[in-house]
Each structure stands twice: as C-alpha cells, then as structure tokens.
Amino acid sequence: MAQADIGLIGLAVMGQNLVLNMDEKGYKVAVFNRTTSKVDDFLAGAAKGSNVIGTKSLKDFFATLERPRRVILLVKAGEAVDAFIEMSLPYLDKGDIIIDGGNSHYVDSHRRCEALAAKGIIFVGAGISGGEEGARHGPSIMPGGNAEGWPHIKEIFQAIAAKVDDEPCCDWVGDDGAGHYVKMVHNGIEYGDMQLICEAYHLMKSMLAMDSAEIADVFTAWNETELNSYLIEITGKILGYQDDNDAPLVDNILDVAGQKGTGKWTVMSACDLGMPLTLISEAVFARFLSAMKEERVEASQHFEVPTVAFSGDKALFIEYIRNALYASKIVSYAQGFMLMRQAAEQFEWTLNYGNIALLWRGGCIIRSAFLKMISKAFDKDPKLRSLLLDDYFSKEMTKAQEGWRKVVTTAVEQSIAVPCLSTALSFFDGYRASYLPANLLQAQRDFFGAHTYERVDKPRGEFFHTDWTGTGGTVSSTTYNA
C-alpha cells in the first residue's frame, strides 16, 4: 500500500543523512539499497525510532510510494545511475519523477532528461552540496532538468534545505543539465577557494616561519572580516587541532591531495566554451602536482632553491596576504560566473545568477558572507558580464592591488609556488588590458597556417591573409585547415 511521500535509493553517508533530514521535517521516506543489509543496519541504527520505511526489493520500494512517485538516487555517478534508472523503469508510470542527487556530469543529466521525457518520466538532476553535515541539517540544493517536476518536489526540497535569513538555499535552476552544471561550477570554485587558502597558509608557514597555532589565530581573525566563510572557519579549526602526540595534526598529513573529478569537468567545460578559467584550472593542476610526491622529492635534490630572507613588517605582510586572498577569491568567482553565463548562452538556459549566489549562502562548502554581495551585483545588473565590472568589486580589487602584488613578487623571490594567487593576478591584468600581444600570435598563425587575421583599421569580422614569404599564395584557412 502506498504510504511514503518520497523514496531514496542509496544508503551511503549522504543518503542516510538526507533521509534523516526529511524524516525530521515530517516526511515519510521509503529507502532501498542494493546491499539490503544496509537497510536493516540503518533502521536498527541511525534511523531507529523514525518513520522511515525500509524495503528489500525495488518492487516493494516503488509500491510504498504515493503517486506521482518521487525517487531520489544517491548512488555513484556514472553507470550506477543509469543502471538504477533502467531497473526502475518497469515500476514507473508516466508523470513519476526520478531525481539524481549525486555528483553527475551535466552531459549525462541532459541525456537522461531527454531519454526519460520520451518515456513520460520526469527527470531532475539536483546538485546537492554540504557533505554529510549539510545533508543532515540543511544542504544547498540546485535542482534542474524537466521543470514539470519542480512543483512536485519544491515543498520537500525547500523544507530540508539550509536557510539564510529564513530563505531556503534551494530553488529551480534551469532545464536539462543546468542543475548539475551549476553544482559542477560550485565545485570548481571550491577547488579554487581551497587552493588559495592553502597558498596563504604556505606563505605564512614557509616565508614567515609561523607555526600552525599562530596561523590558526590568523584564519580565525580573518573569519571576522569580508573573508568570513565556511572554508576559512574550518581552516582555523584544522590548524588548531592536535594529534595524539600533542603536535598539530595537519603537520603529520602527507602533502598529497585527492580529487573526484568535478574540478576537472569544470576546466574541460571552460575549454569547450573558450572561457579563460585560469584560477580553477591551476587549482586542479596543483592537486595533480601534489600527487607527484616522490618525483617532487627527487627534484628537490637536484636544484638549489634561491631564497631571500624575509625582513619586512610581519603584521603588514599578513595583511597583504589577506588582500591577495580576497582579490584572488573575487577573480575565482568572477571566472565561475562568466563560465555559467557562457554555458547558458550555449545551451539556451535561463540562469538567475543572483539567485544562484543566494543558493550558495548556506549549507554548501563555499558558503560565505561574500556571496550576498555577488547577489546584489546581479540584482543591480542581471546582464553583468563579469563581477570585475561591478562597482563594489571593482573598488575592492583596487584596494587590494598593492598587497596582492607584493605577495606574488615576494613569493617569487622566496621560491614559493603560489599558482592560484599569481594566475589570478595575471588574469586580472590581462582582463583589464586594452591591448594584449595576440596581434603577434595571430600573425604567427597566419604565417605558418594561413589562419588569417583582423585589422585595427577595418571593421570586426573582416579577415585578411598575407603571403609572408612570397611563395605561400593567397589561399587561406577559410579554404583549408593547417
């Protein structure tokens, strides 16, 4: 007999906590897991005393659901999602709703949305951020896909989402793969934020010879400034955490970073769309470089590292690091929103950028007070091409420039790698430059490949080719590619 408001398949950490969240908000949830013993363990453990309904087969699972059936999949992205969708089809009727709440690639969500619509099934790809804590107490949720599903899931999703100023951090994002695309960009920005924080830590540790407790105090203080955010907050806590030997735990963690691919997807999408996502790209590459631990150790034996002892005002330089971190953070978000705007044009999505910023204010990993200013910028100008063109952020960048430049130049002198802080500065200098040396680059392309060029004294869109050697002829790449 149908009795559950919604169902969830996949009782890993995120799934269990999301179920408990929904149960706490008064919704009756049916659960299923391929390893059925996990259902028993869940009901006897974390869900003991709840109204959660455990099932041992997909047939029983779907039989418990009120119509239209609403089913959340929280399984490993990729083949597992497709497999569960395929297994579920015999039990679904037209108008039923499948919600993929995992970290799926937006391309897959687009494909699933179209394929299921042809069968009369509504597909929603919902990006969910916040980890297990967010899932349990209120995540940021970014649903997209078939808009017919939103009225049927809106109440539940907004009830369980994080709240900021009594507003839920959940709203409809856009068609087909838009929800998972926005979540992907969120994760890319997360990569950038984390790497920037690590570079600030590295500068204080290696250049200023500060211990972890001192640096923890700095991050704790910074969390009371415009840098206030979840990642700054937890960084202070991490640096202050003691290992069993009463030493900072962070000092005993191997300097090798992992990743699950969403940052890489963001960079790949930027390349496909021709967007200069330099900071997030460097954050991804920094993780790749960290993984080459043994090779890095070997290389360190081959090269004498030139250093210049720091002799300046320590407190002032810490402030410069804060300026550099904040300005680079602005660049990271500016690039992320530029990418989303380009994707919206490419895929014909209607994205509300101010609203997206609000969705990220609570529950998610990149939540911060700073996002309110981003929302205001897009509310003021919904067609804003870049945050760097907004009056508020333009002024903030100007104020931070002196310290930012001193940090990057001093890091170079000290042989300390700061890939994201430095590439953010390079992007800023390039973005605000009315002239870049691409004229020479285009001349080179025309010389060896007849790729043509535009002229400063002619209208845009007119292309020219020069026979640079006198033997190349007049055929250009409009006729062939070299």
CSV table of C-alpha atoms in Angstrom, one decimal:
chain,number,residue,atom,x,y,z
A,1,MET,CA,0.0,0.0,0.0
A,2,ALA,CA,1.3,3.5,-0.9
A,3,GLN,CA,2.3,5.3,2.2
A,4,ALA,CA,5.6,7.1,1.6
A,5,ASP,CA,5.9,10.7,0.4
A,6,ILE,CA,9.2,10.2,-1.2
A,7,GLY,CA,11.8,7.4,-1.7
A,8,LEU,CA,15.6,7.3,-1.7
A,9,ILE,CA,17.9,4.7,-3.2
A,10,GLY,CA,21.5,4.6,-1.9
A,11,LEU,CA,22.2,4.5,1.8
A,12,ALA,CA,25.8,5.7,1.9
A,13,VAL,CA,26.6,8.6,4.2
A,14,MET,CA,24.9,11.3,2.2
A,15,GLY,CA,21.8,9.2,1.6
A,16,GLN,CA,21.3,8.3,5.2
A,17,ASN,CA,21.7,11.8,6.4
A,18,LEU,CA,19.3,13.2,3.8
A,19,VAL,CA,16.7,10.6,4.8
A,20,LEU,CA,17.0,11.6,8.5
A,21,ASN,CA,16.7,15.2,7.4
A,22,MET,CA,13.4,14.5,5.5
A,23,ASP,CA,12.1,12.4,8.3
A,24,GLU,CA,12.8,15.1,10.9
A,25,LYS,CA,10.8,17.6,8.7
A,26,GLY,CA,7.8,15.3,8.8
A,27,TYR,CA,8.0,13.5,5.5
A,28,LYS,CA,7.6,9.7,5.3
A,29,VAL,CA,10.6,8.3,3.4
A,30,ALA,CA,11.0,4.8,1.9
A,31,VAL,CA,14.5,3.5,1.4
A,32,PHE,CA,16.2,0.9,-0.6
A,33,ASN,CA,19.8,-0.2,-1.0
A,34,ARG,CA,21.3,-2.8,-3.4
A,35,THR,CA,23.1,-4.4,-0.4
A,36,THR,CA,19.9,-4.9,1.6
A,37,SER,CA,21.7,-5.5,4.9
A,38,LYS,CA,22.4,-1.8,4.9
A,39,VAL,CA,18.6,-1.1,5.1
A,40,ASP,CA,18.5,-3.3,8.3
A,41,ASP,CA,21.5,-1.6,9.8
A,42,PHE,CA,20.1,1.8,9.1
A,43,LEU,CA,16.8,1.1,10.6
A,44,ALA,CA,18.4,-0.5,13.7
A,45,GLY,CA,20.9,2.3,14.0
A,46,ALA,CA,20.7,5.9,12.9
A,47,ALA,CA,17.0,5.6,11.8
A,48,LYS,CA,15.8,3.7,14.9
A,49,GLY,CA,12.6,5.2,16.2
A,50,SER,CA,12.0,7.2,12.9
A,51,ASN,CA,9.1,6.8,10.4
A,52,VAL,CA,11.5,5.6,7.7
A,53,ILE,CA,10.2,2.6,5.7
A,54,GLY,CA,12.8,0.0,4.8
A,55,THR,CA,12.3,-2.2,1.7
A,56,LYS,CA,14.2,-5.2,0.4
A,57,SER,CA,13.3,-5.1,-3.3
A,58,LEU,CA,12.6,-2.4,-5.9
A,59,LYS,CA,9.1,-3.8,-6.3
A,60,ASP,CA,8.3,-3.3,-2.7
A,61,PHE,CA,10.1,0.1,-2.7
A,62,PHE,CA,8.0,1.5,-5.5
A,63,ALA,CA,4.8,0.0,-4.1
A,64,THR,CA,5.2,2.1,-1.0
A,65,LEU,CA,5.4,5.5,-2.8
A,66,GLU,CA,2.5,7.9,-3.3
A,67,ARG,CA,1.8,9.0,-6.9
A,68,PRO,CA,3.4,10.7,-8.7
A,69,ARG,CA,6.3,8.7,-7.3
A,70,ARG,CA,9.3,10.8,-6.3
A,71,VAL,CA,12.5,8.9,-6.1
A,72,ILE,CA,16.0,10.3,-5.2
A,73,LEU,CA,19.0,8.4,-6.4
A,74,LEU,CA,22.1,8.9,-4.3
A,75,VAL,CA,24.4,6.4,-5.9
A,76,LYS,CA,27.8,6.7,-7.5
A,77,ALA,CA,27.8,8.9,-10.6
A,78,GLY,CA,28.0,7.3,-14.0
A,79,GLU,CA,27.0,3.8,-14.8
A,80,ALA,CA,25.3,3.1,-11.5
A,81,VAL,CA,22.8,5.9,-12.1
A,82,ASP,CA,21.9,4.6,-15.5
A,83,ALA,CA,21.6,1.1,-14.1
A,84,PHE,CA,19.2,2.1,-11.3
A,85,ILE,CA,17.1,4.1,-13.8
A,86,GLU,CA,16.9,1.1,-16.1
A,87,MET,CA,16.0,-1.2,-13.2
A,88,SER,CA,13.3,1.3,-12.0
A,89,LEU,CA,11.5,1.7,-15.3
A,90,PRO,CA,9.3,-1.3,-15.0
A,91,TYR,CA,7.8,0.1,-11.8
A,92,LEU,CA,7.4,3.7,-13.0
A,93,ASP,CA,4.3,5.3,-14.6
A,94,LYS,CA,4.0,8.4,-16.7
A,95,GLY,CA,4.5,11.5,-14.6
A,96,ASP,CA,6.7,9.8,-12.0
A,97,ILE,CA,9.8,11.7,-11.0
A,98,ILE,CA,13.4,10.4,-10.8
A,99,ILE,CA,15.8,12.7,-9.0
A,100,ASP,CA,19.6,12.2,-9.4
A,101,GLY,CA,21.1,13.8,-6.3
A,102,GLY,CA,24.7,12.7,-6.9
A,103,ASN,CA,27.7,14.5,-8.5
A,104,SER,CA,26.7,13.6,-12.0
A,105,HIS,CA,28.2,15.1,-15.1
A,106,TYR,CA,25.8,17.7,-16.6
A,107,VAL,CA,26.1,16.0,-20.0
A,108,ASP,CA,24.7,12.8,-18.5
A,109,SER,CA,21.9,14.7,-16.9
A,110,HIS,CA,21.0,16.3,-20.2
A,111,ARG,CA,20.9,12.9,-21.9
A,112,ARG,CA,18.8,11.3,-19.1
A,113,CYS,CA,16.4,14.2,-19.1
A,114,GLU,CA,15.7,13.7,-22.8
A,115,ALA,CA,15.6,9.9,-22.8
A,116,LEU,CA,13.2,9.7,-19.8
A,117,ALA,CA,10.9,12.5,-21.2
A,118,ALA,CA,10.4,10.3,-24.2
A,119,LYS,CA,9.0,7.7,-21.9
A,120,GLY,CA,6.8,10.1,-20.0
A,121,ILE,CA,9.1,10.1,-16.9
A,122,ILE,CA,10.3,13.3,-15.4
A,123,PHE,CA,14.0,13.6,-14.7
A,124,VAL,CA,15.5,16.1,-12.2
A,125,GLY,CA,19.3,16.5,-11.8
A,126,ALA,CA,19.8,18.0,-8.4
A,127,GLY,CA,23.2,19.2,-7.3
A,128,ILE,CA,23.5,18.8,-3.5
A,129,SER,CA,26.3,20.4,-1.6
A,130,GLY,CA,27.3,20.4,2.1
A,131,GLY,CA,28.6,16.9,2.7
A,132,GLU,CA,27.1,14.7,5.4
A,133,GLU,CA,26.6,17.6,7.8
A,134,GLY,CA,24.7,19.6,5.1
A,135,ALA,CA,22.6,16.6,4.1
A,136,ARG,CA,21.6,16.0,7.8
A,137,HIS,CA,20.9,19.6,8.8
A,138,GLY,CA,20.3,21.5,5.6
A,139,PRO,CA,22.3,21.4,2.3
A,140,SER,CA,22.3,23.7,-0.6
A,141,ILE,CA,20.3,22.1,-3.4
A,142,MET,CA,20.5,23.1,-7.1
A,143,PRO,CA,17.7,21.3,-9.0
A,144,GLY,CA,17.4,21.4,-12.8
A,145,GLY,CA,16.1,19.2,-15.5
A,146,ASN,CA,12.4,18.7,-16.5
A,147,ALA,CA,10.6,21.7,-15.0
A,148,GLU,CA,7.4,19.7,-14.7
A,149,GLY,CA,8.9,18.0,-11.7
A,150,TRP,CA,9.6,21.1,-9.7
A,151,PRO,CA,6.0,21.7,-8.3
A,152,HIS,CA,6.1,18.1,-7.0
A,153,ILE,CA,9.4,18.3,-5.1
A,154,LYS,CA,9.6,22.0,-4.3
A,155,GLU,CA,8.0,21.8,-0.8
A,156,ILE,CA,10.2,18.9,0.3
A,157,PHE,CA,13.4,20.2,-1.1
A,158,GLN,CA,13.0,23.7,0.3
A,159,ALA,CA,11.9,22.3,3.7
A,160,ILE,CA,15.2,20.3,4.0
A,161,ALA,CA,17.5,22.9,2.5
A,162,ALA,CA,19.7,25.2,4.5
A,163,LYS,CA,18.1,28.6,5.4
A,164,VAL,CA,19.7,32.0,5.4
A,165,ASP,CA,17.5,34.9,6.5
A,166,ASP,CA,14.6,32.4,6.5
A,167,GLU,CA,15.1,31.8,2.8
A,168,PRO,CA,15.8,28.3,1.6
A,169,CYS,CA,19.1,27.7,-0.2
A,170,CYS,CA,17.2,25.8,-2.9
A,171,ASP,CA,15.3,27.0,-6.0
A,172,TRP,CA,14.8,25.8,-9.6
A,173,VAL,CA,18.0,26.4,-11.6
A,174,GLY,CA,17.1,25.6,-15.2
A,175,ASP,CA,16.5,23.0,-17.9
A,176,ASP,CA,18.1,19.6,-18.6
A,177,GLY,CA,21.6,19.6,-17.2
A,178,ALA,CA,21.6,23.1,-15.6
A,179,GLY,CA,21.3,21.9,-12.0
A,180,HIS,CA,24.3,19.7,-12.2
A,181,TYR,CA,26.2,22.3,-14.3
A,182,VAL,CA,25.8,24.9,-11.6
A,183,LYS,CA,26.8,22.3,-9.0
A,184,MET,CA,29.9,21.5,-11.1
A,185,VAL,CA,30.9,25.1,-11.2
A,186,HIS,CA,30.3,25.3,-7.5
A,187,ASN,CA,32.8,22.5,-7.0
A,188,GLY,CA,35.3,24.2,-9.4
A,189,ILE,CA,35.1,27.4,-7.3
A,190,GLU,CA,35.5,25.2,-4.2
A,191,TYR,CA,38.8,23.9,-5.7
A,192,GLY,CA,40.0,27.5,-6.2
A,193,ASP,CA,39.0,28.6,-2.7
A,194,MET,CA,40.7,25.7,-1.1
A,195,GLN,CA,44.0,26.1,-3.1
A,196,LEU,CA,44.0,29.9,-2.4
A,197,ILE,CA,43.7,29.2,1.4
A,198,CYS,CA,46.5,26.6,1.1
A,199,GLU,CA,48.8,29.1,-0.6
A,200,ALA,CA,48.1,31.7,2.1
A,201,TYR,CA,48.9,29.1,4.7
A,202,HIS,CA,52.1,28.1,2.8
A,203,LEU,CA,53.3,31.7,2.7
A,204,MET,CA,52.8,32.2,6.5
A,205,LYS,CA,54.4,28.8,7.3
A,206,SER,CA,57.4,28.9,4.9
A,207,MET,CA,58.1,32.6,4.4
A,208,LEU,CA,57.1,34.0,7.8
A,209,ALA,CA,58.1,30.9,9.8
A,210,MET,CA,54.8,30.8,11.7
A,211,ASP,CA,53.7,27.7,13.4
A,212,SER,CA,50.2,26.1,13.0
A,213,ALA,CA,48.8,27.7,16.1
A,214,GLU,CA,49.8,31.2,15.0
A,215,ILE,CA,48.3,30.6,11.6
A,216,ALA,CA,45.1,29.2,13.1
A,217,ASP,CA,44.7,32.5,15.0
A,218,VAL,CA,45.2,34.5,11.8
A,219,PHE,CA,42.4,32.5,10.0
A,220,THR,CA,40.1,32.8,13.0
A,221,ALA,CA,40.6,36.5,12.9
A,222,TRP,CA,40.1,36.6,9.1
A,223,ASN,CA,36.8,34.9,9.6
A,224,GLU,CA,35.5,38.1,11.2
A,225,THR,CA,36.3,40.1,8.0
A,226,GLU,CA,35.0,40.1,4.5
A,227,LEU,CA,36.6,36.6,4.1
A,228,ASN,CA,34.0,35.1,6.5
A,229,SER,CA,33.2,31.7,5.1
A,230,TYR,CA,32.9,28.0,6.0
A,231,LEU,CA,36.3,27.2,4.5
A,232,ILE,CA,38.1,29.9,6.4
A,233,GLU,CA,36.4,28.9,9.6
A,234,ILE,CA,37.3,25.2,9.3
A,235,THR,CA,40.9,26.1,8.3
A,236,GLY,CA,41.3,27.8,11.6
A,237,LYS,CA,39.9,24.7,13.4
A,238,ILE,CA,42.1,22.3,11.4
A,239,LEU,CA,45.3,24.2,12.1
A,240,GLY,CA,44.5,24.3,15.8
A,241,TYR,CA,43.7,20.5,16.0
A,242,GLN,CA,46.3,18.5,18.0
A,243,ASP,CA,47.4,15.0,17.1
A,244,ASP,CA,47.8,12.3,19.7
A,245,ASN,CA,51.4,13.4,20.2
A,246,ASP,CA,50.2,17.0,21.0
A,247,ALA,CA,51.6,18.2,17.7
A,248,PRO,CA,49.3,19.9,15.1
A,249,LEU,CA,47.6,17.1,13.1
A,250,VAL,CA,48.0,19.0,9.9
A,251,ASP,CA,51.8,18.8,10.2
A,252,ASN,CA,51.5,15.0,10.1
A,253,ILE,CA,49.3,14.8,7.0
A,254,LEU,CA,51.1,13.9,3.7
A,255,ASP,CA,51.1,16.7,1.2
A,256,VAL,CA,49.2,14.8,-1.5
A,257,ALA,CA,45.7,15.9,-2.5
A,258,GLY,CA,42.9,13.8,-4.0
A,259,GLN,CA,40.0,14.7,-6.2
A,260,LYS,CA,36.9,13.2,-7.6
A,261,GLY,CA,36.7,14.9,-11.0
A,262,THR,CA,34.2,17.8,-10.7
A,263,GLY,CA,37.0,20.3,-10.8
A,264,LYS,CA,38.4,18.7,-13.9
A,265,TRP,CA,34.9,18.7,-15.5
A,266,THR,CA,34.7,22.4,-14.9
A,267,VAL,CA,38.0,23.1,-16.6
A,268,MET,CA,37.1,20.8,-19.6
A,269,SER,CA,33.8,22.7,-20.0
A,270,ALA,CA,35.7,26.0,-19.9
A,271,CYS,CA,38.0,24.8,-22.7
A,272,ASP,CA,35.0,23.6,-24.7
A,273,LEU,CA,33.3,27.0,-24.3
A,274,GLY,CA,36.5,29.1,-24.8
A,275,MET,CA,36.5,30.7,-21.4
A,276,PRO,CA,39.7,31.7,-19.5
A,277,LEU,CA,39.1,29.7,-16.3
A,278,THR,CA,42.7,30.2,-15.3
A,279,LEU,CA,42.4,30.1,-11.5
A,280,ILE,CA,40.3,26.9,-11.2
A,281,SER,CA,42.5,25.3,-13.8
A,282,GLU,CA,45.6,26.0,-11.7
A,283,ALA,CA,43.8,24.7,-8.6
A,284,VAL,CA,43.1,21.4,-10.4
A,285,PHE,CA,46.7,21.2,-11.7
A,286,ALA,CA,48.1,22.0,-8.2
A,287,ARG,CA,46.4,18.8,-7.0
A,288,PHE,CA,47.9,16.8,-9.9
A,289,LEU,CA,51.3,18.2,-9.0
A,290,SER,CA,50.9,17.4,-5.3
A,291,ALA,CA,50.2,13.8,-6.3
A,292,MET,CA,53.8,13.6,-7.8
A,293,LYS,CA,55.2,13.4,-4.3
A,294,GLU,CA,58.1,11.0,-4.9
A,295,GLU,CA,59.1,12.9,-8.1
A,296,ARG,CA,58.9,16.2,-6.3
A,297,VAL,CA,61.2,14.9,-3.5
A,298,GLU,CA,63.7,13.7,-6.1
A,299,ALA,CA,63.6,17.0,-7.9
A,300,SER,CA,64.2,18.8,-4.7
A,301,GLN,CA,67.6,17.1,-4.5
A,302,HIS,CA,68.6,18.4,-8.0
A,303,PHE,CA,68.0,22.1,-7.6
A,304,GLU,CA,69.4,24.6,-5.2
A,305,VAL,CA,66.5,26.8,-4.2
A,306,PRO,CA,67.3,30.6,-4.2
A,307,THR,CA,65.8,32.4,-1.3
A,308,VAL,CA,65.8,35.9,0.1
A,309,ALA,CA,65.2,36.1,3.8
A,310,PHE,CA,62.1,38.0,4.7
A,311,SER,CA,62.9,41.1,6.6
A,312,GLY,CA,59.8,43.2,6.4
A,313,ASP,CA,57.0,44.0,8.7
A,314,LYS,CA,55.4,40.7,9.5
A,315,ALA,CA,52.0,42.0,10.6
A,316,LEU,CA,51.8,44.2,7.5
A,317,PHE,CA,52.7,41.3,5.2
A,318,ILE,CA,50.0,39.1,6.8
A,319,GLU,CA,47.5,41.9,5.9
A,320,TYR,CA,48.9,41.8,2.3
A,321,ILE,CA,48.3,38.1,2.2
A,322,ARG,CA,44.7,38.7,3.3
A,323,ASN,CA,44.3,41.3,0.5
A,324,ALA,CA,45.8,38.8,-2.1
A,325,LEU,CA,43.5,36.1,-0.9
A,326,TYR,CA,40.4,38.2,-1.1
A,327,ALA,CA,41.2,39.7,-4.5
A,328,SER,CA,42.0,36.2,-5.9
A,329,LYS,CA,38.8,34.9,-4.4
A,330,ILE,CA,36.9,37.6,-6.3
A,331,VAL,CA,38.6,36.5,-9.5
A,332,SER,CA,37.7,32.9,-8.9
A,333,TYR,CA,34.0,33.7,-8.5
A,334,ALA,CA,34.1,36.1,-11.4
A,335,GLN,CA,35.5,33.4,-13.7
A,336,GLY,CA,32.9,30.8,-12.4
A,337,PHE,CA,30.0,33.1,-13.2
A,338,MET,CA,31.5,34.1,-16.5
A,339,LEU,CA,31.6,30.3,-17.3
A,340,MET,CA,28.0,29.8,-16.3
A,341,ARG,CA,26.9,32.8,-18.4
A,342,GLN,CA,28.6,31.3,-21.5
A,343,ALA,CA,27.1,27.9,-20.8
A,344,ALA,CA,23.7,29.4,-20.5
A,345,GLU,CA,24.1,31.1,-23.9
A,346,GLN,CA,25.5,27.8,-25.4
A,347,PHE,CA,22.8,25.5,-24.0
A,348,GLU,CA,19.9,28.1,-24.1
A,349,TRP,CA,19.4,28.0,-20.3
A,350,THR,CA,17.8,30.9,-18.4
A,351,LEU,CA,20.0,31.2,-15.3
A,352,ASN,CA,19.4,33.6,-12.4
A,353,TYR,CA,22.9,34.4,-11.3
A,354,GLY,CA,21.9,36.5,-8.3
A,355,ASN,CA,19.7,33.7,-7.1
A,356,ILE,CA,22.5,31.1,-7.7
A,357,ALA,CA,24.7,33.2,-5.4
A,358,LEU,CA,21.9,33.0,-2.7
A,359,LEU,CA,21.6,29.2,-3.1
A,360,TRP,CA,25.3,29.0,-2.1
A,361,ARG,CA,25.0,31.2,1.0
A,362,GLY,CA,24.1,28.3,3.3
A,363,GLY,CA,24.6,24.6,3.5
A,364,CYS,CA,27.3,24.3,0.9
A,365,ILE,CA,31.1,24.1,1.1
A,366,ILE,CA,31.7,27.6,-0.4
A,367,ARG,CA,29.1,29.3,1.7
A,368,SER,CA,30.2,32.8,2.8
A,369,ALA,CA,29.0,36.3,3.6
A,370,PHE,CA,30.7,37.4,0.4
A,371,LEU,CA,28.0,35.7,-1.7
A,372,LYS,CA,25.4,38.3,-0.6
A,373,MET,CA,27.5,41.0,-2.5
A,374,ILE,CA,27.5,38.8,-5.6
A,375,SER,CA,23.8,38.5,-5.4
A,376,LYS,CA,23.4,42.3,-5.1
A,377,ALA,CA,25.7,42.8,-8.1
A,378,PHE,CA,23.5,40.6,-10.3
A,379,ASP,CA,20.3,42.1,-8.9
A,380,LYS,CA,21.5,45.5,-9.9
A,381,ASP,CA,22.5,44.3,-13.4
A,382,PRO,CA,21.2,40.9,-14.4
A,383,LYS,CA,23.2,41.2,-17.6
A,384,LEU,CA,26.5,41.9,-15.8
A,385,ARG,CA,29.3,40.3,-17.9
A,386,SER,CA,31.7,40.0,-15.0
A,387,LEU,CA,31.8,40.7,-11.3
A,388,LEU,CA,35.0,42.7,-12.0
A,389,LEU,CA,32.8,45.3,-13.8
A,390,ASP,CA,30.6,45.8,-10.8
A,391,ASP,CA,31.3,49.0,-8.8
A,392,TYR,CA,31.7,47.3,-5.5
A,393,PHE,CA,34.0,44.5,-6.6
A,394,SER,CA,36.0,47.0,-8.8
A,395,LYS,CA,36.7,49.1,-5.7
A,396,GLU,CA,37.6,46.0,-3.7
A,397,MET,CA,40.1,44.9,-6.4
A,398,THR,CA,41.7,48.4,-6.5
A,399,LYS,CA,42.1,48.4,-2.7
A,400,ALA,CA,43.7,45.0,-2.6
A,401,GLN,CA,46.2,45.5,-5.5
A,402,GLU,CA,49.2,46.8,-3.6
A,403,GLY,CA,49.3,44.0,-1.1
A,404,TRP,CA,48.4,41.4,-3.8
A,405,ARG,CA,51.3,42.4,-6.0
A,406,LYS,CA,53.8,42.5,-3.1
A,407,VAL,CA,52.7,39.0,-2.0
A,408,VAL,CA,53.2,37.5,-5.5
A,409,THR,CA,56.5,39.2,-6.2
A,410,THR,CA,57.8,38.2,-2.7
A,411,ALA,CA,56.7,34.6,-3.2
A,412,VAL,CA,58.7,34.5,-6.5
A,413,GLU,CA,61.8,35.8,-4.7
A,414,GLN,CA,61.3,33.2,-1.9
A,415,SER,CA,60.8,30.4,-4.5
A,416,ILE,CA,57.4,29.6,-3.0
A,417,ALA,CA,54.8,28.3,-5.5
A,418,VAL,CA,51.6,30.3,-5.4
A,419,PRO,CA,49.9,29.2,-8.7
A,420,CYS,CA,46.4,30.4,-7.9
A,421,LEU,CA,47.4,33.8,-6.3
A,422,SER,CA,49.7,34.5,-9.2
A,423,THR,CA,47.4,33.3,-12.0
A,424,ALA,CA,44.5,35.4,-10.5
A,425,LEU,CA,46.7,38.5,-10.7
A,426,SER,CA,47.7,37.6,-14.3
A,427,PHE,CA,44.1,37.2,-15.3
A,428,PHE,CA,43.2,40.5,-13.7
A,429,ASP,CA,46.0,42.3,-15.5
A,430,GLY,CA,45.0,40.6,-18.8
A,431,TYR,CA,41.3,41.2,-18.4
A,432,ARG,CA,41.7,44.9,-17.8
A,433,ALA,CA,44.3,45.4,-20.6
A,434,SER,CA,43.0,47.2,-23.7
A,435,TYR,CA,46.0,45.7,-25.5
A,436,LEU,CA,47.4,42.1,-25.5
A,437,PRO,CA,50.1,40.8,-27.7
A,438,ALA,CA,47.7,38.5,-29.6
A,439,ASN,CA,48.3,40.5,-32.7
A,440,LEU,CA,51.8,38.9,-33.0
A,441,LEU,CA,50.3,35.5,-32.2
A,442,GLN,CA,47.7,35.8,-34.9
A,443,ALA,CA,50.5,36.9,-37.4
A,444,GLN,CA,52.4,33.8,-36.5
A,445,ARG,CA,49.3,31.7,-37.1
A,446,ASP,CA,48.8,33.3,-40.5
A,447,PHE,CA,52.5,32.9,-41.4
A,448,PHE,CA,52.6,29.2,-40.9
A,449,GLY,CA,49.0,28.2,-41.4
A,450,ALA,CA,47.2,30.9,-43.3
A,451,HIS,CA,44.8,31.3,-40.5
A,452,THR,CA,44.0,34.9,-41.3
A,453,TYR,CA,43.8,38.0,-39.1
A,454,GLU,CA,41.6,41.0,-38.5
A,455,ARG,CA,43.0,44.6,-38.8
A,456,VAL,CA,42.7,47.5,-36.4
A,457,ASP,CA,41.8,49.8,-39.3
A,458,LYS,CA,39.0,47.6,-40.6
A,459,PRO,CA,35.6,46.6,-39.2
A,460,ARG,CA,35.5,43.5,-36.9
A,461,GLY,CA,34.6,40.4,-38.9
A,462,GLU,CA,36.7,41.1,-41.9
A,463,PHE,CA,39.6,38.7,-42.3
A,464,PHE,CA,42.9,39.0,-44.2
A,465,HIS,CA,45.8,36.8,-45.2
A,466,THR,CA,49.3,37.8,-46.1
A,467,ASP,CA,51.7,35.9,-48.3
A,468,TRP,CA,54.6,36.4,-45.8
A,469,THR,CA,57.3,34.7,-47.7
A,470,GLY,CA,56.2,35.5,-51.3
A,471,THR,CA,55.8,31.7,-52.0
A,472,GLY,CA,52.7,30.9,-50.0
A,473,GLY,CA,50.0,32.1,-52.4
A,474,THR,CA,46.6,33.6,-51.4
A,475,VAL,CA,44.7,30.5,-50.1
A,476,SER,CA,43.7,31.0,-46.5
A,477,SER,CA,42.2,28.7,-43.8
A,478,THR,CA,38.8,29.7,-45.0
A,479,THR,CA,39.6,27.1,-47.7
A,480,TYR,CA,41.7,24.6,-45.8
A,481,ASN,CA,43.0,24.0,-42.2
A,482,ALA,CA,46.7,23.6,-41.4
